[in-house]
Short mmCIF file of C-alpha atoms and ligand atoms in Angstrom, two decimals:
data_model
loop_
_atom_site.label_atom_id
_atom_site.label_comp_id
_atom_site.label_asym_id
_atom_site.label_seq_id
_atom_site.Cartn_x
_atom_site.Cartn_y
_atom_site.Cartn_z
CA MET A 184 -26.35 -187.42 -101.69
CA GLY A 185 -27.45 -189.61 -104.85
CA SER A 186 -24.12 -191.30 -105.93
CA GLU A 187 -24.73 -193.95 -104.36
CA ASN A 188 -27.70 -194.52 -104.57
CA THR A 189 -28.49 -197.26 -107.24
CA VAL A 190 -31.24 -199.13 -105.65
CA GLU A 191 -34.31 -198.81 -107.82
CA GLU A 192 -36.63 -195.86 -107.04
CA GLN A 193 -40.10 -196.85 -107.76
CA GLY A 194 -42.91 -194.62 -106.95
CA THR A 195 -45.14 -196.58 -104.77
CA ASP A 196 -47.35 -194.05 -106.01
CA THR A 197 -50.89 -196.47 -104.57
CA PRO A 198 -51.87 -194.06 -101.70
CA GLY A 199 -51.95 -196.29 -98.55
CA ALA A 200 -48.98 -198.81 -99.52
CA ARG A 201 -46.88 -196.05 -98.45
CA SER A 202 -46.29 -193.25 -95.87
CA LEU A 203 -48.56 -190.76 -95.57
CA ARG A 204 -46.72 -187.20 -96.86
CA LEU A 205 -48.72 -184.76 -95.23
CA GLY A 206 -46.93 -180.97 -95.73
CA VAL A 207 -46.79 -178.13 -93.21
CA ALA A 208 -47.12 -174.62 -95.35
CA GLY A 209 -48.19 -171.00 -93.17
CA PRO A 210 -46.08 -168.01 -93.07
CA VAL A 211 -42.59 -167.21 -91.70
CA GLY A 212 -42.14 -168.03 -87.79
CA THR A 213 -46.28 -169.04 -87.78
CA GLY A 214 -44.11 -172.27 -85.46
CA LYS A 215 -44.03 -174.77 -88.11
CA SER A 216 -41.29 -176.01 -86.83
CA SER A 217 -42.41 -176.61 -83.42
CA VAL A 218 -46.02 -177.90 -84.48
CA ILE A 219 -43.86 -180.62 -86.34
CA ALA A 220 -41.66 -181.61 -83.25
CA ALA A 221 -45.14 -181.72 -80.80
CA LEU A 222 -46.06 -183.97 -83.64
CA CYS A 223 -43.64 -185.53 -83.37
CA ARG A 224 -43.02 -186.05 -79.58
CA ALA A 225 -46.08 -186.68 -78.43
CA LEU A 226 -46.91 -190.20 -81.80
CA SER A 227 -43.51 -191.35 -81.82
CA GLU A 228 -44.75 -193.92 -80.19
CA GLU A 229 -47.15 -195.01 -81.93
CA MET A 230 -45.71 -194.02 -85.03
CA ARG A 231 -43.19 -194.16 -87.77
CA ILE A 232 -42.22 -190.74 -88.19
CA GLY A 233 -39.77 -189.08 -91.06
CA VAL A 234 -39.60 -185.09 -91.73
CA VAL A 235 -38.26 -183.34 -93.90
CA THR A 236 -37.65 -179.63 -94.04
CA ASN A 237 -37.31 -176.86 -96.58
CA ASP A 238 -35.10 -173.55 -96.54
CA ILE A 239 -33.83 -171.21 -98.16
CA TYR A 240 -29.83 -170.92 -96.32
CA THR A 241 -28.55 -173.86 -94.84
CA ASP A 242 -30.97 -176.62 -92.64
CA GLU A 243 -31.03 -174.47 -89.75
CA ASP A 244 -34.91 -176.17 -89.01
CA ALA A 245 -33.30 -179.77 -89.35
CA ARG A 246 -30.76 -178.65 -87.68
CA PHE A 247 -33.66 -177.18 -84.88
CA LEU A 248 -35.18 -180.76 -84.90
CA LYS A 249 -32.54 -181.71 -84.32
CA ALA A 250 -31.62 -180.59 -81.43
CA GLU A 251 -35.41 -181.07 -79.82
CA GLY A 252 -33.89 -185.07 -80.31
CA VAL A 253 -38.03 -185.69 -81.25
CA LEU A 254 -36.98 -188.13 -83.24
CA PRO A 255 -32.69 -190.32 -84.60
CA GLU A 256 -31.53 -187.44 -86.47
CA GLU A 257 -31.19 -189.89 -89.65
CA ARG A 258 -34.87 -189.77 -89.83
CA ILE A 259 -34.35 -185.76 -90.39
CA ARG A 260 -33.42 -185.01 -93.84
CA ALA A 261 -32.61 -180.89 -94.91
CA VAL A 262 -33.84 -179.51 -98.68
CA GLU A 263 -31.99 -177.10 -99.36
CA THR A 264 -34.59 -174.98 -102.19
CA GLY A 265 -32.09 -172.42 -103.10
CA ALA A 266 -34.29 -167.98 -103.64
CA CYS A 267 -37.40 -169.78 -104.27
CA PRO A 268 -39.66 -172.08 -101.20
CA HIS A 269 -42.88 -171.83 -103.09
CA THR A 270 -41.37 -173.53 -105.75
CA ALA A 271 -39.90 -176.90 -103.87
CA ILE A 272 -43.31 -177.02 -102.99
CA ARG A 273 -45.57 -176.30 -106.32
CA ASP A 274 -43.86 -175.76 -109.54
CA ASP A 275 -40.86 -177.76 -109.30
CA VAL A 276 -40.41 -180.26 -105.82
CA THR A 277 -38.60 -182.51 -107.76
CA MET A 278 -36.25 -182.46 -104.76
CA ASN A 279 -37.94 -182.86 -102.22
CA LEU A 280 -39.24 -185.73 -103.65
CA LEU A 281 -36.61 -187.34 -104.30
CA ALA A 282 -36.32 -186.82 -100.77
CA VAL A 283 -39.29 -188.39 -99.04
CA GLU A 284 -38.78 -191.13 -101.14
CA ASP A 285 -35.34 -191.50 -99.85
CA LEU A 286 -36.51 -192.02 -96.34
CA GLU A 287 -39.62 -194.22 -97.18
CA GLN A 288 -37.49 -196.44 -98.47
CA ASP A 289 -34.18 -195.67 -95.96
CA PHE A 290 -36.45 -196.54 -93.53
CA ALA A 291 -39.43 -198.37 -94.83
CA PRO A 292 -42.47 -198.53 -93.71
CA LEU A 293 -43.05 -195.75 -91.63
CA ASP A 294 -46.64 -194.18 -90.92
CA ILE A 295 -45.98 -190.56 -91.75
CA VAL A 296 -43.16 -188.19 -93.48
CA LEU A 297 -44.08 -184.81 -92.48
CA VAL A 298 -42.71 -182.38 -95.10
CA GLU A 299 -42.16 -178.75 -93.80
CA SER A 300 -42.14 -175.28 -96.31
CA GLY A 301 -39.60 -173.51 -96.19
CA GLY A 302 -41.24 -170.31 -94.44
CA ASP A 303 -43.49 -168.05 -97.83
CA ASN A 304 -46.34 -165.50 -97.78
CA LEU A 305 -49.90 -166.80 -97.63
CA THR A 306 -50.61 -168.19 -100.84
CA ALA A 307 -47.57 -170.70 -100.74
CA THR A 308 -49.66 -174.63 -100.96
CA PHE A 309 -48.16 -177.74 -101.28
CA SER A 310 -48.75 -179.66 -104.87
CA PRO A 311 -50.71 -182.89 -104.48
CA SER A 312 -47.61 -184.32 -106.94
CA LEU A 313 -46.17 -183.78 -103.64
CA VAL A 314 -47.87 -184.19 -100.34
CA ASP A 315 -51.15 -185.99 -99.57
CA ALA A 316 -52.57 -183.77 -96.78
CA GLN A 317 -51.23 -180.38 -95.44
CA LEU A 318 -51.20 -178.28 -93.28
CA PHE A 319 -51.21 -174.31 -93.30
CA VAL A 320 -50.06 -172.55 -89.71
CA LEU A 321 -50.84 -168.85 -89.11
CA ASP A 322 -50.13 -167.55 -85.26
CA VAL A 323 -52.43 -165.20 -83.93
CA ALA A 324 -48.96 -162.56 -83.01
CA GLY A 325 -49.21 -162.08 -86.84
CA GLY A 326 -52.59 -160.45 -85.93
CA GLY A 327 -56.29 -161.11 -85.87
CA ASP A 328 -57.01 -160.63 -89.08
CA VAL A 329 -54.55 -162.76 -91.31
CA ALA A 330 -57.55 -164.60 -91.12
CA ARG A 331 -60.23 -163.18 -92.52
CA LYS A 332 -57.74 -162.46 -95.79
CA GLY A 333 -58.34 -165.72 -97.34
CA GLY A 334 -55.96 -167.26 -99.36
CA PRO A 335 -55.87 -170.45 -101.20
CA GLY A 336 -53.95 -172.43 -97.96
CA ILE A 337 -56.46 -170.55 -95.42
CA GLY A 338 -59.58 -171.97 -97.28
CA ARG A 339 -58.12 -175.17 -99.02
CA ALA A 340 -55.47 -176.66 -96.17
CA ASP A 341 -57.11 -179.68 -94.58
CA LEU A 342 -56.35 -178.38 -91.29
CA VAL A 343 -55.48 -174.52 -90.89
CA VAL A 344 -53.99 -174.23 -87.22
CA VAL A 345 -53.95 -171.28 -85.95
CA ASN A 346 -50.87 -171.48 -83.63
CA LYS A 347 -49.37 -169.33 -80.50
CA VAL A 348 -53.10 -168.93 -78.72
CA ASP A 349 -51.43 -168.46 -75.66
CA LEU A 350 -49.90 -165.00 -77.33
CA ALA A 351 -53.51 -163.72 -77.26
CA ASP A 352 -54.27 -161.99 -75.10
CA HIS A 353 -50.67 -159.89 -75.32
CA VAL A 354 -51.23 -158.54 -78.93
CA GLY A 355 -54.91 -158.65 -78.67
CA VAL A 356 -55.75 -161.28 -80.88
CA ASP A 357 -59.51 -162.21 -80.39
CA VAL A 358 -59.07 -166.23 -80.97
CA PRO A 359 -62.48 -167.14 -81.38
CA GLN A 360 -63.47 -164.88 -82.68
CA MET A 361 -59.71 -165.71 -84.93
CA VAL A 362 -60.98 -169.14 -85.28
CA ASP A 363 -64.20 -167.53 -86.90
CA ASP A 364 -63.48 -165.96 -89.29
CA ALA A 365 -61.46 -168.60 -90.46
CA THR A 366 -64.25 -171.26 -90.26
CA ARG A 367 -65.99 -168.85 -92.35
CA ALA A 368 -62.94 -167.92 -94.67
CA ARG A 369 -63.33 -172.00 -95.30
CA GLU A 370 -66.71 -172.05 -95.51
CA GLY A 371 -66.39 -174.77 -92.31
CA ALA A 372 -63.44 -176.68 -92.97
CA PRO A 373 -61.34 -177.83 -89.78
CA VAL A 374 -59.53 -174.78 -87.74
CA LEU A 375 -57.84 -175.75 -84.77
CA ALA A 376 -56.27 -173.47 -82.14
CA LEU A 377 -53.11 -174.38 -81.16
CA SER A 378 -50.49 -173.33 -78.60
CA GLY A 379 -46.80 -175.96 -77.67
CA LYS A 380 -47.08 -174.81 -73.92
CA ARG A 381 -51.34 -175.80 -73.66
CA TRP A 382 -50.62 -179.66 -73.98
CA GLY A 383 -54.84 -180.32 -74.68
CA THR A 384 -54.39 -179.14 -78.21
CA VAL A 385 -51.20 -180.99 -78.85
CA GLU A 386 -53.68 -183.75 -78.25
CA GLN A 387 -56.45 -182.37 -80.31
CA LEU A 388 -53.48 -181.71 -83.24
CA CYS A 389 -52.42 -185.31 -82.77
CA GLU A 390 -56.30 -187.17 -83.42
CA TRP A 391 -56.59 -185.12 -86.25
CA VAL A 392 -53.54 -186.42 -87.87
CA ARG A 393 -53.79 -190.07 -86.77
CA GLY A 394 -58.57 -189.93 -88.60
CA LEU A 395 -56.13 -188.41 -91.47
CA HIS A 396 -53.90 -191.77 -91.19
CA ARG A 397 -56.74 -193.82 -91.25
CA ARG A 398 -58.54 -193.02 -93.58
CA HIS A 399 -55.52 -192.57 -95.78
CA LEU A 400 -54.65 -195.99 -95.19
CA SER A 401 -58.45 -196.73 -95.45
CA GLY A 402 -58.38 -194.63 -98.97
CA THR A 403 -60.72 -192.75 -97.88
CA HIS A 404 -58.94 -189.97 -97.68
CA VAL A 405 -59.07 -188.07 -101.77
CA PRO A 406 -56.27 -186.07 -101.60
CA THR A 407 -57.42 -181.58 -103.30
CA ASP A 408 -55.51 -179.06 -104.51
CA PRO A 409 -56.19 -176.31 -102.09
CA GLY A 410 -55.38 -174.83 -105.71
CA PRO A 411 -52.68 -172.01 -107.01
CA MET A 412 -52.52 -168.45 -105.99
CA ALA A 413 -56.16 -167.70 -106.74
CA PRO A 414 -57.60 -164.33 -108.66
CA HIS A 415 -57.44 -161.11 -106.89
CA PHE A 416 -58.23 -157.31 -107.19
CA HIS A 417 -56.04 -154.45 -107.16
CA ALA A 418 -56.18 -151.07 -106.15
CA ASP A 419 -55.23 -149.00 -109.10
CA GLU A 420 -56.36 -145.69 -110.53
CA GLU A 421 -58.60 -147.43 -112.61
CA GLY A 422 -60.68 -148.65 -109.73
CA GLY A 423 -58.65 -151.82 -109.45
CA TYR A 424 -58.45 -155.34 -112.15
CA LEU A 425 -58.22 -158.65 -111.32
CA HIS A 426 -55.07 -160.40 -111.59
CA SER A 427 -54.12 -164.09 -111.56
CA HIS A 428 -50.78 -165.50 -111.40
CA VAL A 429 -50.10 -168.62 -113.31
CA MET B 277 -30.78 -180.28 -136.31
CA THR B 278 -33.36 -181.06 -138.29
CA HIS B 279 -36.45 -183.33 -135.75
CA GLY B 280 -36.33 -182.75 -132.17
CA THR B 281 -35.88 -179.65 -131.53
CA ALA B 282 -39.14 -179.64 -129.99
CA GLY B 283 -37.65 -182.46 -127.06
CA LEU B 284 -34.30 -180.37 -126.78
CA LEU B 285 -36.69 -177.12 -125.16
CA LEU B 286 -38.42 -179.10 -123.41
CA LEU B 287 -35.38 -180.54 -121.31
CA ALA B 288 -32.93 -177.46 -121.92
CA ASP B 289 -35.88 -175.62 -120.26
CA GLY B 290 -34.50 -174.27 -117.03
CA ARG B 291 -38.50 -174.40 -115.92
CA LEU B 292 -38.37 -178.22 -116.22
CA PRO B 293 -39.57 -179.39 -113.00
CA ALA B 294 -35.63 -181.22 -111.62
CA GLY B 295 -34.71 -178.47 -109.52
CA GLY B 296 -32.19 -176.64 -111.01
CA TYR B 297 -33.66 -173.18 -109.99
CA ALA B 298 -31.83 -173.79 -106.76
CA HIS B 299 -28.26 -173.10 -108.18
CA SER B 300 -26.61 -170.63 -109.60
CA GLY B 301 -23.42 -171.79 -111.94
CA GLY B 302 -21.10 -170.78 -109.09
CA LEU B 303 -22.42 -167.02 -109.40
CA GLU B 304 -23.55 -166.67 -106.34
CA ALA B 305 -19.52 -166.98 -104.90
CA ALA B 306 -17.60 -165.07 -107.55
CA VAL B 307 -20.85 -162.24 -106.82
CA ARG B 308 -20.10 -162.06 -103.06
CA THR B 309 -16.35 -162.13 -103.49
CA GLY B 310 -16.59 -159.23 -105.26
CA ARG B 311 -14.85 -161.14 -108.62
CA VAL B 312 -18.66 -160.27 -110.60
CA ARG B 313 -20.02 -156.64 -110.42
CA ASP B 314 -21.36 -155.62 -112.94
CA THR B 315 -22.30 -157.11 -116.97
CA ALA B 316 -19.44 -157.04 -118.76
CA ASP B 317 -17.78 -159.34 -115.69
CA LEU B 318 -20.52 -161.79 -116.16
CA GLY B 319 -20.20 -161.98 -119.45
CA ARG B 320 -16.03 -162.99 -118.94
CA PHE B 321 -17.78 -165.14 -115.94
CA LEU B 322 -19.67 -166.78 -118.89
CA THR B 323 -17.32 -167.33 -120.99
CA GLY B 324 -15.01 -168.84 -118.66
CA ARG B 325 -17.79 -171.42 -117.82
CA ALA B 326 -18.61 -172.55 -121.31
CA THR B 327 -15.15 -172.95 -122.80
CA THR B 328 -14.18 -175.08 -119.19
CA THR B 329 -17.20 -176.67 -116.77
CA GLY B 330 -19.59 -176.17 -119.86
CA ALA B 331 -16.73 -177.58 -122.99
CA THR B 332 -16.33 -180.20 -120.76
CA ASN B 333 -19.81 -180.74 -119.43
CA ALA B 334 -20.95 -180.87 -123.12
CA ALA B 335 -18.48 -183.60 -124.21
CA PHE B 336 -19.80 -186.37 -121.38
CA ALA B 337 -23.24 -185.46 -122.31
CA ALA B 338 -22.73 -185.88 -125.77
CA ALA B 339 -20.92 -188.79 -125.11
CA ALA B 340 -24.10 -190.28 -123.23
CA CYS B 341 -26.15 -189.84 -125.87
CA ALA B 342 -25.05 -191.48 -128.32
CA ALA B 343 -24.21 -194.43 -126.26
CA LEU B 344 -27.62 -194.81 -125.35
CA ARG B 345 -28.31 -193.94 -128.71
CA GLY B 346 -30.24 -197.11 -130.41
CA ALA B 347 -30.73 -199.04 -127.17
CA GLY B 348 -34.29 -198.62 -126.88
CA ALA B 349 -36.71 -201.15 -126.38
CA ASP B 350 -36.26 -203.66 -128.87
CA ALA B 351 -32.39 -203.69 -127.87
CA GLU B 352 -30.39 -206.62 -127.60
CA PRO B 353 -30.08 -207.77 -123.64
CA GLY B 354 -26.03 -208.15 -124.08
CA GLU B 355 -26.66 -203.90 -126.06
CA GLU B 356 -28.23 -202.67 -123.36
CA GLN B 357 -25.05 -203.88 -121.26
CA GLN B 358 -22.87 -202.14 -123.47
CA THR B 359 -24.90 -199.26 -122.95
CA LEU B 360 -25.02 -198.78 -119.47
CA THR B 361 -21.19 -199.63 -118.77
CA ARG B 362 -20.24 -197.16 -121.28
CA LEU B 363 -22.48 -194.57 -119.61
CA ALA B 364 -21.31 -195.94 -116.08
CA VAL B 365 -17.42 -195.77 -117.61
CA LEU B 366 -18.45 -191.83 -118.88
CA ASP B 367 -20.16 -190.74 -115.34
CA THR B 368 -16.81 -192.03 -113.76
CA GLU B 369 -14.29 -190.46 -115.46
CA LEU B 370 -16.28 -186.96 -115.49
CA ASP B 371 -15.61 -187.95 -111.54
CA ALA B 372 -12.29 -187.30 -112.27
CA ARG B 373 -12.58 -184.34 -113.62
CA THR B 374 -14.49 -182.91 -110.97
CA PRO B 375 -11.50 -181.91 -108.11
CA SER B 376 -14.21 -180.85 -105.79
CA PRO B 377 -15.98 -182.79 -104.43
CA ALA B 378 -18.72 -179.95 -103.43
CA LEU B 379 -19.40 -179.23 -107.37
CA ARG B 380 -19.23 -183.50 -107.60
CA ARG B 381 -21.99 -183.96 -104.84
CA VAL B 382 -24.30 -181.48 -107.02
CA SER B 383 -23.98 -182.63 -110.19
CA HIS B 384 -24.49 -186.30 -108.82
CA ALA B 385 -27.91 -184.57 -107.47
CA LEU B 386 -29.29 -182.51 -109.98
CA GLY B 387 -28.14 -185.87 -113.12
CA ARG B 388 -30.92 -187.87 -109.93
CA GLN B 389 -32.96 -184.96 -109.78
CA LEU B 390 -33.30 -184.68 -113.75
CA LEU B 391 -33.66 -188.77 -114.43
CA ARG B 392 -36.65 -189.00 -111.29
CA ALA B 393 -38.33 -186.05 -113.50
CA LEU B 394 -37.47 -187.58 -116.70
CA LYS B 395 -39.36 -191.35 -115.35
CA ALA B 396 -42.27 -189.33 -114.91
CA VAL B 397 -42.51 -187.07 -117.65
CA ASN B 398 -40.85 -189.83 -121.22
CA PRO B 399 -40.99 -192.79 -119.37
CA HIS B 400 -37.87 -195.20 -120.95
CA PRO B 401 -36.45 -198.98 -120.47
CA LEU B 402 -32.78 -197.99 -119.90
CA GLN B 403 -34.34 -195.24 -117.33
CA GLN B 404 -34.86 -198.55 -113.57
CA ARG B 405 -32.03 -199.67 -114.43
CA MET B 406 -29.55 -197.06 -115.11
CA GLN B 407 -26.90 -196.24 -112.23
CA GLN B 408 -29.80 -193.32 -110.27
CA GLY B 409 -27.54 -189.94 -109.39
CA PRO B 410 -25.54 -190.10 -112.44
CA ASN B 411 -23.48 -186.47 -112.82
CA HIS B 412 -25.82 -184.61 -114.68
CA PRO B 413 -24.49 -184.03 -118.02
CA VAL B 414 -24.37 -187.80 -117.90
CA ALA B 415 -28.51 -187.89 -117.40
CA PHE B 416 -29.03 -185.12 -119.65
CA GLY B 417 -27.07 -187.00 -122.74
CA ALA B 418 -29.58 -190.03 -121.68
CA GLY B 419 -31.74 -188.23 -121.05
CA ALA B 420 -31.95 -185.99 -125.18
CA ALA B 421 -31.35 -189.44 -126.72
CA MET B 422 -34.25 -191.00 -124.59
CA LEU B 423 -36.67 -188.94 -126.69
CA GLY B 424 -34.75 -188.90 -129.45
CA LEU B 425 -31.82 -186.10 -129.59
CA THR B 426 -28.48 -186.58 -131.17
CA PRO B 427 -24.68 -186.21 -130.03
CA VAL B 428 -25.73 -182.77 -130.93
CA ASP B 429 -28.26 -181.04 -129.98
CA ALA B 430 -27.27 -182.65 -125.69
CA ALA B 431 -24.35 -180.98 -126.85
CA ARG B 432 -26.37 -177.74 -126.98
CA GLY B 433 -28.51 -178.32 -124.40
CA VAL B 434 -25.96 -179.08 -121.98
CA LEU B 435 -23.81 -175.35 -122.43
CA HIS B 436 -27.52 -173.47 -122.90
CA GLU B 437 -28.19 -175.07 -119.07
CA SER B 438 -24.85 -173.62 -117.89
CA VAL B 439 -25.19 -170.34 -119.47
CA SER B 440 -29.00 -169.97 -118.67
CA GLY B 441 -28.45 -170.71 -115.29
CA PRO B 442 -26.42 -168.03 -114.29
CA SER B 443 -27.81 -165.22 -116.08
CA SER B 444 -31.20 -166.13 -114.62
CA ALA B 445 -29.76 -165.61 -110.87
CA VAL B 446 -28.17 -162.76 -111.16
CA VAL B 447 -30.78 -160.29 -110.83
CA LYS B 448 -31.12 -162.25 -107.25
CA LEU B 449 -27.67 -161.46 -106.55
CA MET B 450 -26.77 -158.62 -107.64
CA SER B 451 -28.22 -155.24 -109.00
CA ALA B 452 -28.13 -155.90 -112.57
CA ASP B 453 -30.73 -155.96 -115.86
CA PRO B 454 -32.17 -159.49 -116.90
CA PHE B 455 -32.00 -157.56 -120.31
CA ASP B 456 -28.23 -156.70 -120.17
CA ALA B 457 -27.81 -160.85 -118.76
CA TYR B 458 -29.38 -162.16 -121.52
CA ARG B 459 -28.05 -160.11 -124.37
CA THR B 460 -25.18 -161.05 -122.75
CA ILE B 461 -26.12 -164.97 -123.58
CA ALA B 462 -27.26 -164.05 -126.78
CA GLU B 463 -23.56 -162.70 -127.61
CA LEU B 464 -21.66 -165.69 -126.99
CA ARG B 465 -24.12 -168.38 -129.56
CA GLY B 466 -21.31 -167.90 -131.83
CA LEU B 467 -19.08 -169.67 -129.43
CA LEU B 468 -21.54 -171.81 -127.06
CA ASP B 469 -22.14 -172.82 -130.98
CA GLU B 470 -18.73 -174.03 -131.72
CA ILE B 471 -17.52 -174.96 -128.18
CA ALA B 472 -21.33 -177.72 -128.92
CA GLU B 473 -20.45 -179.20 -132.57
CA ASP B 474 -16.45 -179.39 -130.70
CA ALA B 475 -18.17 -181.64 -128.44
CA ALA B 476 -20.62 -183.99 -130.19
CA GLY B 477 -17.20 -184.25 -132.68
CA ARG B 478 -15.72 -186.44 -129.78
CA ALA B 479 -19.30 -188.14 -128.83
CA LEU B 480 -17.31 -191.36 -129.95
CA ASP B 481 -13.74 -190.97 -128.44
CA HIS B 482 -13.40 -192.85 -126.04
CA PRO B 483 -14.40 -192.13 -122.77
CA GLU B 484 -10.76 -190.85 -121.01
CA ASP B 485 -10.32 -188.89 -124.42
CA LEU B 486 -12.73 -186.37 -123.57
CA PRO B 487 -11.63 -183.09 -122.64
CA SER B 488 -11.13 -181.76 -119.39
CA TYR B 489 -11.06 -178.08 -118.69
CA GLY B 490 -10.96 -176.78 -115.41
CA ALA B 491 -10.99 -173.70 -113.71
CA PRO B 492 -9.34 -173.70 -110.02
CA LEU B 493 -10.36 -170.64 -108.88
CA SER B 494 -14.34 -172.05 -109.35
CA ASP B 495 -13.57 -175.46 -107.62
CA HIS B 496 -12.38 -173.24 -104.85
CA LEU B 497 -15.26 -171.11 -104.27
CA ALA B 498 -17.24 -173.88 -104.85
CA GLU B 499 -16.23 -175.33 -101.53
CA ASP B 500 -16.48 -172.24 -99.71
CA HIS B 501 -19.96 -171.77 -100.68
CA GLU B 502 -21.34 -175.46 -99.95
CA THR B 503 -20.56 -173.96 -96.28
CA HIS B 504 -21.39 -170.55 -96.36
CA GLU B 505 -23.39 -169.32 -93.31
CA THR B 506 -26.03 -166.79 -95.08
CA ARG B 507 -25.88 -168.65 -99.47
CA LEU B 508 -28.89 -168.41 -101.79
CA PHE B 509 -28.28 -170.68 -104.09
CA ALA B 510 -26.96 -174.51 -103.00
CA SER B 511 -24.55 -173.24 -105.30
N1 GTP C 265 -45.44 -168.69 -77.87
C1 GTP C 265 -45.08 -169.52 -78.27
N2 GTP C 265 -44.45 -169.19 -79.41
C2 GTP C 265 -44.42 -170.11 -79.63
C3 GTP C 265 -45.21 -171.73 -80.00
N3 GTP C 265 -45.23 -172.09 -81.00
C4 GTP C 265 -43.84 -171.59 -81.83
N4 GTP C 265 -43.24 -170.20 -81.13
C5 GTP C 265 -42.08 -169.67 -81.19
O1 GTP C 265 -42.17 -168.90 -82.16
C6 GTP C 265 -41.09 -168.63 -82.42
C7 GTP C 265 -41.38 -169.56 -84.49
O2 GTP C 265 -41.67 -170.51 -84.18
P1 GTP C 265 -40.80 -171.76 -85.92
O3 GTP C 265 -41.58 -173.49 -84.96
O4 GTP C 265 -38.81 -172.32 -85.18
O5 GTP C 265 -41.59 -170.96 -86.74
P2 GTP C 265 -41.52 -172.12 -88.37
O6 GTP C 265 -42.84 -171.61 -88.66
O7 GTP C 265 -41.20 -173.17 -88.33
O8 GTP C 265 -40.16 -170.51 -88.84
P3 GTP C 265 -39.38 -171.20 -90.26
O9 GTP C 265 -39.44 -172.24 -90.79
O10 GTP C 265 -38.69 -169.74 -90.35
O11 GTP C 265 -40.92 -170.35 -91.33
C8 GTP C 265 -40.00 -169.65 -81.73
O12 GTP C 265 -39.46 -169.24 -81.17
C9 GTP C 265 -40.91 -170.38 -81.45
O13 GTP C 265 -40.40 -170.62 -80.22
C10 GTP C 265 -46.15 -171.25 -79.64
O14 GTP C 265 -47.14 -172.29 -79.42
N5 GTP C 265 -46.42 -169.98 -78.01
MG1 MG C 266 -39.48 -173.68 -89.06
#
């Protein structure tokens, strides 16, 4: 990696002039890789796509996507983030940024680069210095309450996906209620109920991505930062205190 | 060190966003194989690291810094080319001193990341013309010069990183008191200063004459670590 790369790296940072960089965040196992696989499968005829995966250990997610055969293997790159998956998408994006820039250069022109964050907790969101927009993926198996808990990803990601709705009956989750809760936590911003097993929902996700890509090209999409961890409340004997992470 | 202190602190800060946090400087493999079990072991590990890889890297960082000093925006075109050539020779010489392909890959990746970060943090005309993935010490030395630092600063910074990386990783790898881990560094500071001065003294040597201290077991462990299934750190 890197040693043979003598081509100039210049930050092509004018939006629209380079690919749309779309982050996929969310807790462990909610279906981030599956969402990416579904998008690649459904959109690869109409868009030129690259994928960057993040893993704590080795390159599990990249291997999964390669095995799915949704994209030519060389368009899927793994970044190993060490013990801090959230650091790689917010505090220190350099590894991911280089991976994205490499893909854009090696396969120019690309329409979209999807970046999967390593599964983390509800507070991990992408920095706008790495992506133009982000999905935050929850699943019904994590419980219907999660959407109400809010946090920067749920509250302010460009789209919240409530995944695995095919399992709702098995885990006793009321999907319309969960979508409602998320919509309220987001003050009306979009929420999509998704299942990889239901084509119609995947098509809705694709429509959202197409719309975003059009706005990116026309320069009307404004990247927003869901923000770092919001100040939150810790209960203690004195009745609690507000606590903010920087 | 009468000038440039602020620049050195910036460059040598482990929190500089250049991807260093994903590496343990070989400590993870040493812990996994039972070679580092407690703080006393950590002290020995860091001493070994400082006097082998650390000392070699410090010499190359100092030399890279010396090569670039003065080659600023107002440098003659010929002078600039000379600097770039000297950096490239240093890079090749350091490759030759790094027998483990895994460690060469890590060093080039870290060098590339540092250069990418510095392009944004402290833009300099030579950054675009430099080889994009130099060994980390070469990138560090060049970056130090671009911040107006001297060869001894570059050596100090690289040595600091070579011991502070493992010391902050240790609490994730074994049951260790973070205070003890940093006490270990504090106890090494005399040695680190000595190595840095020595490295700076050779900054103008012919690249082929720069030191080549080795630790074959570390090279071997690094090879093994690269393919290990459940590692927390990339190296
Ligand atoms: N039933 C059902 N299972 C799904 C769906 N989407 C994903 N899964 C399953 O959920 C599990 C986790 O999916 P992944 O896509 O690997 O999740 P992830 O978020 O990428 O996981 P990490 O990267 O480990 O955090 C796998 O077993 C998937 O097959 C879905 O829509 N319905
Ligand atoms: Mg995944």
